[in-house]
Structures are given as structure tokens and as C-alpha cells.
């Protein structure tokens, strides 16, 4: 389980990034990648992974797997994209990829893993896609409901699952 101080630091960092790259409620993930010179590759990789961050020849590239529904426009793909950006922005994830201490690994998003690195990337991704300030401002019913979650997921172009976790 992630400690509160770590969650707060990740939330603040993700919100700081999203602040410069949000159009209405939607975080512009491609613009973030472009600003960091991260290549984007969307292709068919069968069922191997949803997304992967690779450091290759002095540059980072994000690979998204269309075979698992990960396109830039799809809520699932937006989460996968944000998750891979998380690995880039979190120094403890990025540096081992750059030095070769860690090999690139494909991320499969099922929200059931107990891997600390993946949990941090999932949390950062949710904060990047749904920054706290904006998330709290979206009009919603006072009473929590499934309908509220659907409205929030539409407002942020995120999956129902990612929205409910946030």
C-alpha cells in the first residue's frame, strides 16, 4: 500500500503537469509527450500488453496496443498512455530504464496487481487524467451514484473503472 506522503507527492506532481496541458477537463496527453520529445507508437501487439515505455537510442517511446483497445481517443487508451507517461515522469521509474538497470516491461491494466511501481504509475495516471482541482469542480449530484461516475468519466474522457478508482 502506498504511503500517504508518497500519494500526496505524486498527486501534486501530476496535477502540476496537467495544469499546463488541460483543455477544459481533458488532459492533452499527446501534447505532454511532444513537449518531452517522447515518441508515440500505436500498433498491433496481440495480447502482450496495453502500453510500454521504452528507452531506445537515447530517446523514450511509448507503445500502445490497439489489439487491446488502446487508442489515443479511447478511455482505456488514454489511461494506458497516462500510465506510461507516469513511468517517464516518476524519476525512480525512468532512471532504471535509462541506465539499463530495468528492462522495458509491458503494462497490463487490470487493477489487480500488487506491484508497487505499477500501483504508483496507476495512481499518477489517474491524477494526471483527473486533476483534483478540476475533478472537484465538475458539477455532480450531491448524492453519490453510478450516474455521477458516468458523468465524471465523460467529462474527463476516462474509463468508468479509472474514474471510480479516482
Tab-separated table of N, CA and C in Angstrom:
chain	number	residue	atom	x	y	z
A	1	UNK	N	0.848	-1.180	0.000
A	1	UNK	CA	0.000	0.000	0.000
A	1	UNK	C	0.894	1.245	0.000
A	2	UNK	N	0.536	2.187	-0.822
A	2	UNK	CA	1.305	3.416	-0.960
A	2	UNK	C	1.090	4.310	0.267
A	3	UNK	N	2.189	4.860	0.768
A	3	UNK	CA	2.106	5.737	1.930
A	3	UNK	C	1.497	7.082	1.533
A	4	UNK	N	0.852	7.718	2.489
A	4	UNK	CA	0.141	8.975	2.233
A	4	UNK	C	1.063	10.065	1.682
A	5	UNK	N	2.261	10.188	2.227
A	5	UNK	CA	3.160	11.242	1.737
A	5	UNK	C	3.568	10.999	0.290
A	6	UNK	N	3.698	9.729	-0.097
A	6	UNK	CA	4.036	9.405	-1.485
A	6	UNK	C	2.858	9.727	-2.398
A	7	UNK	N	1.649	9.369	-1.979
A	7	UNK	CA	0.459	9.682	-2.769
A	7	UNK	C	0.314	11.188	-2.964
A	8	UNK	N	0.549	11.941	-1.900
A	8	UNK	CA	0.426	13.390	-1.984
A	8	UNK	C	1.448	13.958	-2.967
A	9	UNK	N	2.676	13.473	-2.901
A	9	UNK	CA	3.725	13.960	-3.806
A	9	UNK	C	3.383	13.629	-5.261
A	10	UNK	N	2.918	12.412	-5.525
A	10	UNK	CA	2.552	12.019	-6.890
A	10	UNK	C	1.359	12.824	-7.382
A	11	UNK	N	0.371	13.024	-6.523
A	11	UNK	CA	-0.812	13.804	-6.879
A	11	UNK	C	-0.415	15.236	-7.237
A	12	UNK	N	0.423	15.841	-6.407
A	12	UNK	CA	0.850	17.218	-6.659
A	12	UNK	C	1.638	17.339	-7.959
A	13	UNK	N	2.520	16.394	-8.211
A	13	UNK	CA	3.337	16.426	-9.427
A	13	UNK	C	2.455	16.243	-10.669
A	14	UNK	N	1.572	15.266	-10.643
A	14	UNK	CA	0.676	15.019	-11.778
A	14	UNK	C	-0.233	16.230	-12.019
A	15	UNK	N	-0.749	16.814	-10.953
A	15	UNK	CA	-1.614	17.994	-11.086
A	15	UNK	C	-0.856	19.173	-11.673
A	16	UNK	N	0.407	19.336	-11.275
A	16	UNK	CA	1.250	20.398	-11.807
A	16	UNK	C	1.415	20.253	-13.323
A	17	UNK	N	1.643	19.047	-13.780
A	17	UNK	CA	1.796	18.791	-15.221
A	17	UNK	C	0.472	19.036	-15.937
A	18	UNK	N	-0.600	18.474	-15.396
A	18	UNK	CA	-1.918	18.585	-16.035
A	18	UNK	C	-2.375	20.033	-16.155
A	19	UNK	N	-1.985	20.855	-15.203
A	19	UNK	CA	-2.395	22.254	-15.207
A	19	UNK	C	-2.014	22.968	-16.509
A	20	UNK	N	-0.859	22.639	-17.047
A	20	UNK	CA	-0.387	23.268	-18.290
A	20	UNK	C	-0.906	22.581	-19.550
A	21	UNK	N	-1.507	21.410	-19.391
A	21	UNK	CA	-1.894	20.622	-20.561
A	21	UNK	C	-3.345	20.177	-20.525
A	22	UNK	N	-4.199	20.961	-19.891
A	22	UNK	CA	-5.618	20.615	-19.844
A	22	UNK	C	-6.416	21.571	-20.708
A	23	UNK	N	-7.302	20.996	-21.474
A	23	UNK	CA	-8.240	21.760	-22.285
A	23	UNK	C	-9.609	21.423	-21.715
A	24	UNK	N	-10.212	22.382	-21.051
A	24	UNK	CA	-11.412	22.141	-20.283
A	24	UNK	C	-11.043	21.113	-19.204
A	25	UNK	N	-11.668	19.952	-19.193
A	25	UNK	CA	-11.343	18.921	-18.205
A	25	UNK	C	-10.413	17.846	-18.758
A	26	UNK	N	-10.044	17.937	-20.008
A	26	UNK	CA	-9.336	16.840	-20.663
A	26	UNK	C	-7.833	17.136	-20.758
A	27	UNK	N	-7.044	16.264	-20.151
A	27	UNK	CA	-5.590	16.389	-20.214
A	27	UNK	C	-5.124	15.971	-21.601
A	28	UNK	N	-4.336	16.826	-22.217
A	28	UNK	CA	-3.840	16.619	-23.582
A	28	UNK	C	-2.548	15.796	-23.539
A	29	UNK	N	-2.700	14.484	-23.529
A	29	UNK	CA	-1.575	13.573	-23.338
A	29	UNK	C	-0.557	13.644	-24.474
A	30	UNK	N	-1.032	13.760	-25.703
A	30	UNK	CA	-0.103	13.858	-26.834
A	30	UNK	C	0.768	15.108	-26.724
A	31	UNK	N	0.193	16.196	-26.266
A	31	UNK	CA	0.954	17.443	-26.100
A	31	UNK	C	2.019	17.278	-25.018
A	32	UNK	N	1.691	16.551	-23.974
A	32	UNK	CA	2.675	16.288	-22.919
A	32	UNK	C	3.836	15.485	-23.498
A	33	UNK	N	3.517	14.414	-24.216
A	33	UNK	CA	4.573	13.573	-24.806
A	33	UNK	C	5.434	14.387	-25.766
A	34	UNK	N	4.790	15.192	-26.581
A	34	UNK	CA	5.527	16.010	-27.543
A	34	UNK	C	6.456	16.986	-26.826
A	35	UNK	N	5.986	17.582	-25.745
A	35	UNK	CA	6.808	18.560	-25.010
A	35	UNK	C	8.048	17.909	-24.397
A	36	UNK	N	7.996	16.612	-24.183
A	36	UNK	CA	9.118	15.876	-23.606
A	36	UNK	C	9.882	15.069	-24.656
A	37	UNK	N	9.546	15.262	-25.942
A	37	UNK	CA	10.181	14.525	-27.046
A	37	UNK	C	10.048	13.013	-26.902
A	38	UNK	N	8.877	12.577	-26.466
A	38	UNK	CA	8.580	11.148	-26.338
A	38	UNK	C	7.836	10.714	-27.597
A	39	UNK	N	8.366	9.708	-28.272
A	39	UNK	CA	7.700	9.174	-29.453
A	39	UNK	C	6.461	8.377	-29.067
A	40	UNK	N	5.480	8.374	-29.942
A	40	UNK	CA	4.225	7.644	-29.708
A	40	UNK	C	4.032	6.654	-30.845
A	41	UNK	N	3.840	5.384	-30.488
A	41	UNK	CA	3.639	4.325	-31.478
A	41	UNK	C	2.399	3.536	-31.098
A	42	UNK	N	1.414	3.539	-31.986
A	42	UNK	CA	0.174	2.808	-31.743
A	42	UNK	C	0.108	1.724	-32.799
A	43	UNK	N	0.135	0.478	-32.347
A	43	UNK	CA	0.229	-0.632	-33.285
A	43	UNK	C	-0.452	-1.858	-32.694
A	44	UNK	N	-0.387	-2.954	-33.445
A	44	UNK	CA	-0.978	-4.217	-33.018
A	44	UNK	C	0.112	-5.086	-32.383
A	45	UNK	N	-0.084	-5.405	-31.094
A	45	UNK	CA	0.869	-6.223	-30.354
A	45	UNK	C	0.183	-7.442	-29.744
A	46	UNK	N	-0.877	-7.897	-30.383
A	46	UNK	CA	-1.676	-9.026	-29.906
A	46	UNK	C	-2.135	-8.770	-28.479
A	47	UNK	N	-1.939	-9.728	-27.584
A	47	UNK	CA	-2.460	-9.592	-26.223
A	47	UNK	C	-1.340	-9.419	-25.197
A	48	UNK	N	-0.170	-8.953	-25.650
A	48	UNK	CA	1.002	-8.921	-24.785
A	48	UNK	C	0.991	-7.813	-23.740
A	49	UNK	N	0.484	-6.641	-24.075
A	49	UNK	CA	0.492	-5.525	-23.139
A	49	UNK	C	-0.498	-4.464	-23.600
A	50	UNK	N	-0.829	-3.551	-22.697
A	50	UNK	CA	-1.646	-2.385	-23.041
A	50	UNK	C	-0.749	-1.248	-23.502
A	51	UNK	N	0.313	-1.024	-22.761
A	51	UNK	CA	1.251	0.038	-23.090
A	51	UNK	C	2.631	-0.304	-22.582
A	52	UNK	N	3.634	0.376	-23.150
A	52	UNK	CA	5.004	0.139	-22.729
A	52	UNK	C	5.828	1.395	-22.987
A	53	UNK	N	6.666	1.747	-22.020
A	53	UNK	CA	7.625	2.838	-22.181
A	53	UNK	C	8.981	2.208	-22.439
A	54	UNK	N	9.612	2.628	-23.533
A	54	UNK	CA	10.901	2.061	-23.929
A	54	UNK	C	11.911	3.193	-24.097
A	55	UNK	N	13.111	2.978	-23.558
A	55	UNK	CA	14.218	3.907	-23.787
A	55	UNK	C	15.112	3.245	-24.813
A	56	UNK	N	15.202	3.867	-25.987
A	56	UNK	CA	15.917	3.253	-27.097
A	56	UNK	C	16.715	4.318	-27.837
A	57	UNK	N	17.997	4.105	-27.949
A	57	UNK	CA	18.867	5.017	-28.692
A	57	UNK	C	18.719	6.457	-28.222
A	58	UNK	N	18.817	6.638	-26.915
A	58	UNK	CA	18.816	7.961	-26.301
A	58	UNK	C	17.471	8.686	-26.324
A	59	UNK	N	16.382	7.968	-26.586
A	59	UNK	CA	15.072	8.618	-26.528
A	59	UNK	C	14.024	7.658	-25.990
A	60	UNK	N	12.976	8.261	-25.449
A	60	UNK	CA	11.865	7.469	-24.918
A	60	UNK	C	10.764	7.367	-25.964
A	61	UNK	N	10.099	6.214	-25.963
A	61	UNK	CA	8.966	5.964	-26.847
A	61	UNK	C	7.881	5.244	-26.056
A	62	UNK	N	6.650	5.651	-26.297
A	62	UNK	CA	5.507	4.959	-25.709
A	62	UNK	C	4.851	4.142	-26.801
A	63	UNK	N	4.610	2.879	-26.493
A	63	UNK	CA	3.924	1.967	-27.411
A	63	UNK	C	2.559	1.640	-26.809
A	64	UNK	N	1.508	1.833	-27.600
A	64	UNK	CA	0.152	1.477	-27.191
A	64	UNK	C	-0.346	0.350	-28.092
A	65	UNK	N	-1.059	-0.576	-27.501
A	65	UNK	CA	-1.514	-1.774	-28.201
A	65	UNK	C	-2.977	-1.644	-28.636
A	66	UNK	N	-3.176	-1.438	-29.939
A	66	UNK	CA	-4.542	-1.339	-30.489
A	66	UNK	C	-5.328	-2.629	-30.293
A	67	UNK	N	-4.628	-3.781	-30.282
A	67	UNK	CA	-5.327	-5.057	-30.135
A	67	UNK	C	-6.075	-5.167	-28.805
A	68	UNK	N	-5.680	-4.384	-27.818
A	68	UNK	CA	-6.349	-4.393	-26.513
A	68	UNK	C	-7.177	-3.124	-26.299
A	69	UNK	N	-7.492	-2.423	-27.400
A	69	UNK	CA	-8.375	-1.258	-27.333
A	69	UNK	C	-7.690	0.029	-26.911
A	70	UNK	N	-6.387	0.085	-27.049
A	70	UNK	CA	-5.635	1.261	-26.606
A	70	UNK	C	-5.330	2.197	-27.766
A	71	UNK	N	-6.278	3.073	-28.025
A	71	UNK	CA	-6.056	4.151	-28.984
A	71	UNK	C	-6.064	5.456	-28.192
A	72	UNK	N	-5.564	6.497	-28.777
A	72	UNK	CA	-5.451	7.764	-28.055
A	72	UNK	C	-6.822	8.336	-27.694
A	73	UNK	N	-7.831	8.049	-28.493
A	73	UNK	CA	-9.164	8.591	-28.248
A	73	UNK	C	-9.969	7.777	-27.241
A	74	UNK	N	-9.657	6.502	-27.089
A	74	UNK	CA	-10.441	5.623	-26.220
A	74	UNK	C	-10.084	5.844	-24.752
A	75	UNK	N	-11.073	5.832	-23.874
A	75	UNK	CA	-10.773	5.997	-22.449
A	75	UNK	C	-9.722	5.011	-21.937
A	76	UNK	N	-9.799	3.767	-22.364
A	76	UNK	CA	-8.807	2.767	-21.940
A	76	UNK	C	-7.413	3.156	-22.436
A	77	UNK	N	-7.337	3.591	-23.684
A	77	UNK	CA	-6.057	4.001	-24.252
A	77	UNK	C	-5.510	5.243	-23.587
A	78	UNK	N	-6.384	6.160	-23.218
A	78	UNK	CA	-5.933	7.365	-22.512
A	78	UNK	C	-5.306	6.994	-21.165
A	79	UNK	N	-5.912	6.013	-20.485
A	79	UNK	CA	-5.328	5.585	-19.214
A	79	UNK	C	-3.982	4.904	-19.447
A	80	UNK	N	-3.916	4.035	-20.441
A	80	UNK	CA	-2.642	3.355	-20.743
A	80	UNK	C	-1.561	4.377	-21.090
A	81	UNK	N	-1.922	5.368	-21.898
A	81	UNK	CA	-0.989	6.417	-22.287
A	81	UNK	C	-0.509	7.185	-21.045
A	82	UNK	N	-1.443	7.576	-20.193
A	82	UNK	CA	-1.101	8.312	-18.971
A	82	UNK	C	-0.237	7.458	-18.043
A	83	UNK	N	-0.519	6.170	-17.984
A	83	UNK	CA	0.264	5.242	-17.160
A	83	UNK	C	1.715	5.209	-17.636
A	84	UNK	N	1.915	5.143	-18.935
A	84	UNK	CA	3.284	5.109	-19.477
A	84	UNK	C	3.977	6.455	-19.291
A	85	UNK	N	3.246	7.557	-19.423
A	85	UNK	CA	3.820	8.865	-19.105
A	85	UNK	C	4.244	8.913	-17.633
A	86	UNK	N	3.483	8.254	-16.788
A	86	UNK	CA	3.824	8.198	-15.364
A	86	UNK	C	5.199	7.574	-15.159
A	87	UNK	N	5.449	6.478	-15.853
A	87	UNK	CA	6.767	5.840	-15.742
A	87	UNK	C	7.877	6.800	-16.176
A	88	UNK	N	7.579	7.657	-17.138
A	88	UNK	CA	8.568	8.637	-17.585
A	88	UNK	C	8.781	9.720	-16.523
A	89	UNK	N	7.716	10.246	-15.957
A	89	UNK	CA	7.825	11.374	-15.035
A	89	UNK	C	8.301	10.978	-13.643
A	90	UNK	N	8.014	9.775	-13.204
A	90	UNK	CA	8.458	9.348	-11.873
A	90	UNK	C	9.923	8.923	-11.990
A	91	UNK	N	10.782	9.693	-11.379
A	91	UNK	CA	12.229	9.501	-11.530
A	91	UNK	C	12.676	8.081	-11.190
A	92	UNK	N	12.122	7.514	-10.137
A	92	UNK	CA	12.514	6.160	-9.728
A	92	UNK	C	12.111	5.105	-10.749
A	93	UNK	N	11.237	5.435	-11.664
A	93	UNK	CA	10.841	4.524	-12.736
A	93	UNK	C	11.674	4.790	-13.986
A	94	UNK	N	11.896	6.079	-14.287
A	94	UNK	CA	12.591	6.484	-15.515
A	94	UNK	C	14.078	6.140	-15.491
A	95	UNK	N	14.770	6.468	-14.421
A	95	UNK	CA	16.222	6.312	-14.377
A	95	UNK	C	16.657	4.855	-14.594
A	96	UNK	N	16.042	3.874	-13.939
A	96	UNK	CA	16.457	2.493	-14.206
A	96	UNK	C	16.279	2.067	-15.673
A	97	UNK	N	15.283	2.618	-16.355
A	97	UNK	CA	15.131	2.327	-17.785
A	97	UNK	C	16.282	2.936	-18.582
A	98	UNK	N	16.678	4.143	-18.210
A	98	UNK	CA	17.751	4.838	-18.925
A	98	UNK	C	19.110	4.171	-18.709
A	99	UNK	N	19.339	3.671	-17.502
A	99	UNK	CA	20.646	3.082	-17.177
A	99	UNK	C	20.716	1.602	-17.525
A	100	UNK	N	19.597	1.003	-17.881
A	100	UNK	CA	19.577	-0.424	-18.189
A	100	UNK	C	19.408	-1.293	-16.957
A	101	UNK	N	19.237	-0.677	-15.779
A	101	UNK	CA	19.006	-1.455	-14.561
A	101	UNK	C	17.662	-2.179	-14.609
A	102	UNK	N	16.730	-1.619	-15.351
A	102	UNK	CA	15.411	-2.238	-15.513
A	102	UNK	C	15.134	-2.372	-17.007
A	103	UNK	N	14.587	-3.500	-17.358
A	103	UNK	CA	14.210	-3.729	-18.754
A	103	UNK	C	12.814	-3.164	-18.989
A	104	UNK	N	12.522	-2.724	-20.225
A	104	UNK	CA	11.155	-2.302	-20.513
A	104	UNK	C	10.191	-3.454	-20.227
A	105	UNK	N	9.057	-3.113	-19.697
A	105	UNK	CA	8.051	-4.139	-19.414
A	105	UNK	C	6.691	-3.614	-19.856
A	106	UNK	N	5.928	-4.474	-20.424
A	106	UNK	CA	4.588	-4.104	-20.843
A	106	UNK	C	3.660	-4.052	-19.657
A	107	UNK	N	2.790	-3.076	-19.641
A	107	UNK	CA	1.802	-2.944	-18.582
A	107	UNK	C	0.473	-3.496	-19.060
A	108	UNK	N	-0.113	-4.351	-18.245
A	108	UNK	CA	-1.468	-4.856	-18.474
A	108	UNK	C	-2.347	-4.279	-17.384
A	109	UNK	N	-3.364	-3.549	-17.765
A	109	UNK	CA	-4.194	-2.874	-16.779
A	109	UNK	C	-5.416	-3.701	-16.416
A	110	UNK	N	-5.317	-4.299	-15.253
A	110	UNK	CA	-6.475	-5.000	-14.723
A	110	UNK	C	-6.772	-4.558	-13.296
A	111	UNK	N	-5.969	-3.638	-12.751
A	111	UNK	CA	-6.141	-3.055	-11.422
A	111	UNK	C	-6.091	-4.100	-10.313
A	112	UNK	N	-5.536	-5.275	-10.587
A	112	UNK	CA	-5.452	-6.314	-9.563
A	112	UNK	C	-4.010	-6.582	-9.138
A	113	UNK	N	-3.052	-5.916	-9.722
A	113	UNK	CA	-1.653	-6.214	-9.415
A	113	UNK	C	-1.248	-5.650	-8.061
A	114	UNK	N	-0.198	-6.212	-7.495
A	114	UNK	CA	0.324	-5.748	-6.214
A	114	UNK	C	1.737	-5.206	-6.370
A	115	UNK	N	2.103	-4.801	-7.564
A	115	UNK	CA	3.423	-4.286	-7.859
A	115	UNK	C	3.459	-2.796	-7.513
A	116	UNK	N	4.382	-2.405	-6.632
A	116	UNK	CA	4.450	-1.020	-6.163
A	116	UNK	C	4.664	-0.027	-7.304
A	117	UNK	N	5.532	-0.368	-8.231
A	117	UNK	CA	5.812	0.529	-9.361
A	117	UNK	C	4.560	0.715	-10.212
A	118	UNK	N	3.862	-0.356	-10.487
A	118	UNK	CA	2.638	-0.274	-11.289
A	118	UNK	C	1.536	0.470	-10.539
A	119	UNK	N	1.445	0.261	-9.229
A	119	UNK	CA	0.448	0.993	-8.430
A	119	UNK	C	0.731	2.488	-8.462
A	120	UNK	N	2.009	2.873	-8.352
A	120	UNK	CA	2.355	4.290	-8.418
A	120	UNK	C	2.006	4.876	-9.780
A	121	UNK	N	2.319	4.136	-10.838
A	121	UNK	CA	2.013	4.624	-12.190
A	121	UNK	C	0.506	4.731	-12.406
A	122	UNK	N	-0.261	3.789	-11.889
A	122	UNK	CA	-1.720	3.861	-11.995
A	122	UNK	C	-2.253	5.093	-11.263
A	123	UNK	N	-1.755	5.322	-10.064
A	123	UNK	CA	-2.216	6.463	-9.270
A	123	UNK	C	-1.848	7.778	-9.952
A	124	UNK	N	-0.599	7.888	-10.415
A	124	UNK	CA	-0.148	9.088	-11.101
A	124	UNK	C	-1.002	9.316	-12.350
A	125	UNK	N	-1.280	8.258	-13.093
A	125	UNK	CA	-2.093	8.363	-14.311
A	125	UNK	C	-3.487	8.900	-13.987
A	126	UNK	N	-4.101	8.380	-12.939
A	126	UNK	CA	-5.434	8.854	-12.551
A	126	UNK	C	-5.390	10.335	-12.163
A	127	UNK	N	-4.340	10.738	-11.454
A	127	UNK	CA	-4.195	12.145	-11.054
A	127	UNK	C	-3.908	13.036	-12.259
A	128	UNK	N	-3.170	12.528	-13.218
A	128	UNK	CA	-2.861	13.281	-14.432
A	128	UNK	C	-4.125	13.479	-15.273
A	129	UNK	N	-4.924	12.426	-15.400
A	129	UNK	CA	-6.143	12.493	-16.200
A	129	UNK	C	-7.275	13.240	-15.501
A	130	UNK	N	-7.296	13.169	-14.186
A	130	UNK	CA	-8.373	13.775	-13.403
A	130	UNK	C	-7.775	14.581	-12.257
A	131	UNK	N	-7.138	15.713	-12.573
A	131	UNK	CA	-6.512	16.515	-11.513
A	131	UNK	C	-7.537	16.906	-10.447
A	132	UNK	N	-7.092	16.851	-9.215
A	132	UNK	CA	-8.003	17.047	-8.080
A	132	UNK	C	-8.817	18.336	-8.170
A	133	UNK	N	-8.168	19.454	-8.500
A	133	UNK	CA	-8.893	20.738	-8.588
A	133	UNK	C	-10.042	20.654	-9.588
A	134	UNK	N	-9.754	20.124	-10.771
A	134	UNK	CA	-10.790	20.021	-11.803
A	134	UNK	C	-11.828	18.971	-11.438
A	135	UNK	N	-11.371	17.865	-10.865
A	135	UNK	CA	-12.253	16.761	-10.509
A	135	UNK	C	-13.320	17.223	-9.518
A	136	UNK	N	-12.922	18.069	-8.589
A	136	UNK	CA	-13.867	18.561	-7.573
A	136	UNK	C	-14.817	19.621	-8.124
A	137	UNK	N	-14.450	20.259	-9.235
A	137	UNK	CA	-15.282	21.328	-9.805
A	137	UNK	C	-16.381	20.833	-10.735
A	138	UNK	N	-16.264	19.624	-11.236
A	138	UNK	CA	-17.257	19.114	-12.185
A	138	UNK	C	-18.600	18.980	-11.481
A	139	UNK	N	-19.644	19.595	-12.053
A	139	UNK	CA	-20.963	19.500	-11.423
A	139	UNK	C	-21.425	18.050	-11.332
A	140	UNK	N	-21.959	17.719	-10.203
A	140	UNK	CA	-22.470	16.363	-9.984
A	140	UNK	C	-23.571	16.396	-8.941
A	141	UNK	N	-24.279	15.323	-8.875
A	141	UNK	CA	-25.321	15.227	-7.856
A	141	UNK	C	-24.672	15.182	-6.479
A	142	UNK	N	-25.361	15.703	-5.503
A	142	UNK	CA	-24.827	15.669	-4.137
A	142	UNK	C	-24.726	14.234	-3.634
A	143	UNK	N	-25.622	13.415	-4.098
A	143	UNK	CA	-25.643	12.031	-3.666
A	143	UNK	C	-24.806	11.191	-4.632
A	144	UNK	N	-23.896	10.390	-4.104
A	144	UNK	CA	-23.052	9.546	-4.930
A	144	UNK	C	-23.900	8.486	-5.630
A	145	UNK	N	-23.622	8.287	-6.926
A	145	UNK	CA	-24.368	7.285	-7.684
A	145	UNK	C	-23.545	6.819	-8.880
A	146	UNK	N	-24.007	5.775	-9.498
A	146	UNK	CA	-23.379	5.278	-10.729
A	146	UNK	C	-23.461	6.355	-11.805
A	147	UNK	N	-24.568	7.064	-11.849
A	147	UNK	CA	-24.749	8.142	-12.815
A	147	UNK	C	-23.682	9.233	-12.636
A	148	UNK	N	-23.335	9.520	-11.390
A	148	UNK	CA	-22.287	10.503	-11.099
A	148	UNK	C	-20.956	10.045	-11.697
A	149	UNK	N	-20.642	8.773	-11.524
A	149	UNK	CA	-19.394	8.239	-12.085
A	149	UNK	C	-19.385	8.330	-13.607
A	150	UNK	N	-20.510	8.026	-14.229
A	150	UNK	CA	-20.596	8.131	-15.686
A	150	UNK	C	-20.392	9.576	-16.147
A	151	UNK	N	-20.988	10.529	-15.440
A	151	UNK	CA	-20.829	11.941	-15.799
A	151	UNK	C	-19.366	12.365	-15.675
A	152	UNK	N	-18.722	11.940	-14.600
A	152	UNK	CA	-17.311	12.276	-14.413
A	152	UNK	C	-16.430	11.626	-15.479
A	153	UNK	N	-16.702	10.367	-15.797
A	153	UNK	CA	-15.883	9.688	-16.813
A	153	UNK	C	-16.064	10.353	-18.179
A	154	UNK	N	-17.251	10.830	-18.475
A	154	UNK	CA	-17.469	11.550	-19.734
A	154	UNK	C	-16.750	12.897	-19.714
A	155	UNK	N	-16.812	13.598	-18.609
A	155	UNK	CA	-16.194	14.921	-18.509
A	155	UNK	C	-14.677	14.859	-18.682
A	156	UNK	N	-14.061	13.774	-18.203
A	156	UNK	CA	-12.602	13.649	-18.260
A	156	UNK	C	-12.124	12.686	-19.349
A	157	UNK	N	-13.070	12.105	-20.086
A	157	UNK	CA	-12.757	11.124	-21.133
A	157	UNK	C	-11.902	9.986	-20.568
A	158	UNK	N	-12.353	9.458	-19.453
A	158	UNK	CA	-11.673	8.349	-18.793
A	158	UNK	C	-12.625	7.166	-18.686
A	159	UNK	N	-12.059	6.009	-18.425
A	159	UNK	CA	-12.898	4.822	-18.286
A	159	UNK	C	-13.683	4.893	-16.978
A	160	UNK	N	-14.764	4.169	-16.942
A	160	UNK	CA	-15.584	4.089	-15.740
A	160	UNK	C	-14.747	3.561	-14.576
A	161	UNK	N	-13.916	2.540	-14.841
A	161	UNK	CA	-13.089	1.939	-13.798
A	161	UNK	C	-12.074	2.938	-13.245
A	162	UNK	N	-11.366	3.634	-14.129
A	162	UNK	CA	-10.374	4.617	-13.681
A	162	UNK	C	-11.043	5.732	-12.890
A	163	UNK	N	-12.213	6.157	-13.326
A	163	UNK	CA	-12.939	7.221	-12.648
A	163	UNK	C	-13.390	6.758	-11.267
A	164	UNK	N	-13.882	5.558	-11.176
A	164	UNK	CA	-14.348	5.063	-9.863
A	164	UNK	C	-13.178	4.909	-8.900
A	165	UNK	N	-12.006	4.557	-9.401
A	165	UNK	CA	-10.834	4.459	-8.529
A	165	UNK	C	-10.374	5.832	-8.053
A	166	UNK	N	-10.485	6.829	-8.920
A	166	UNK	CA	-10.064	8.179	-8.526
A	166	UNK	C	-10.992	8.705	-7.444
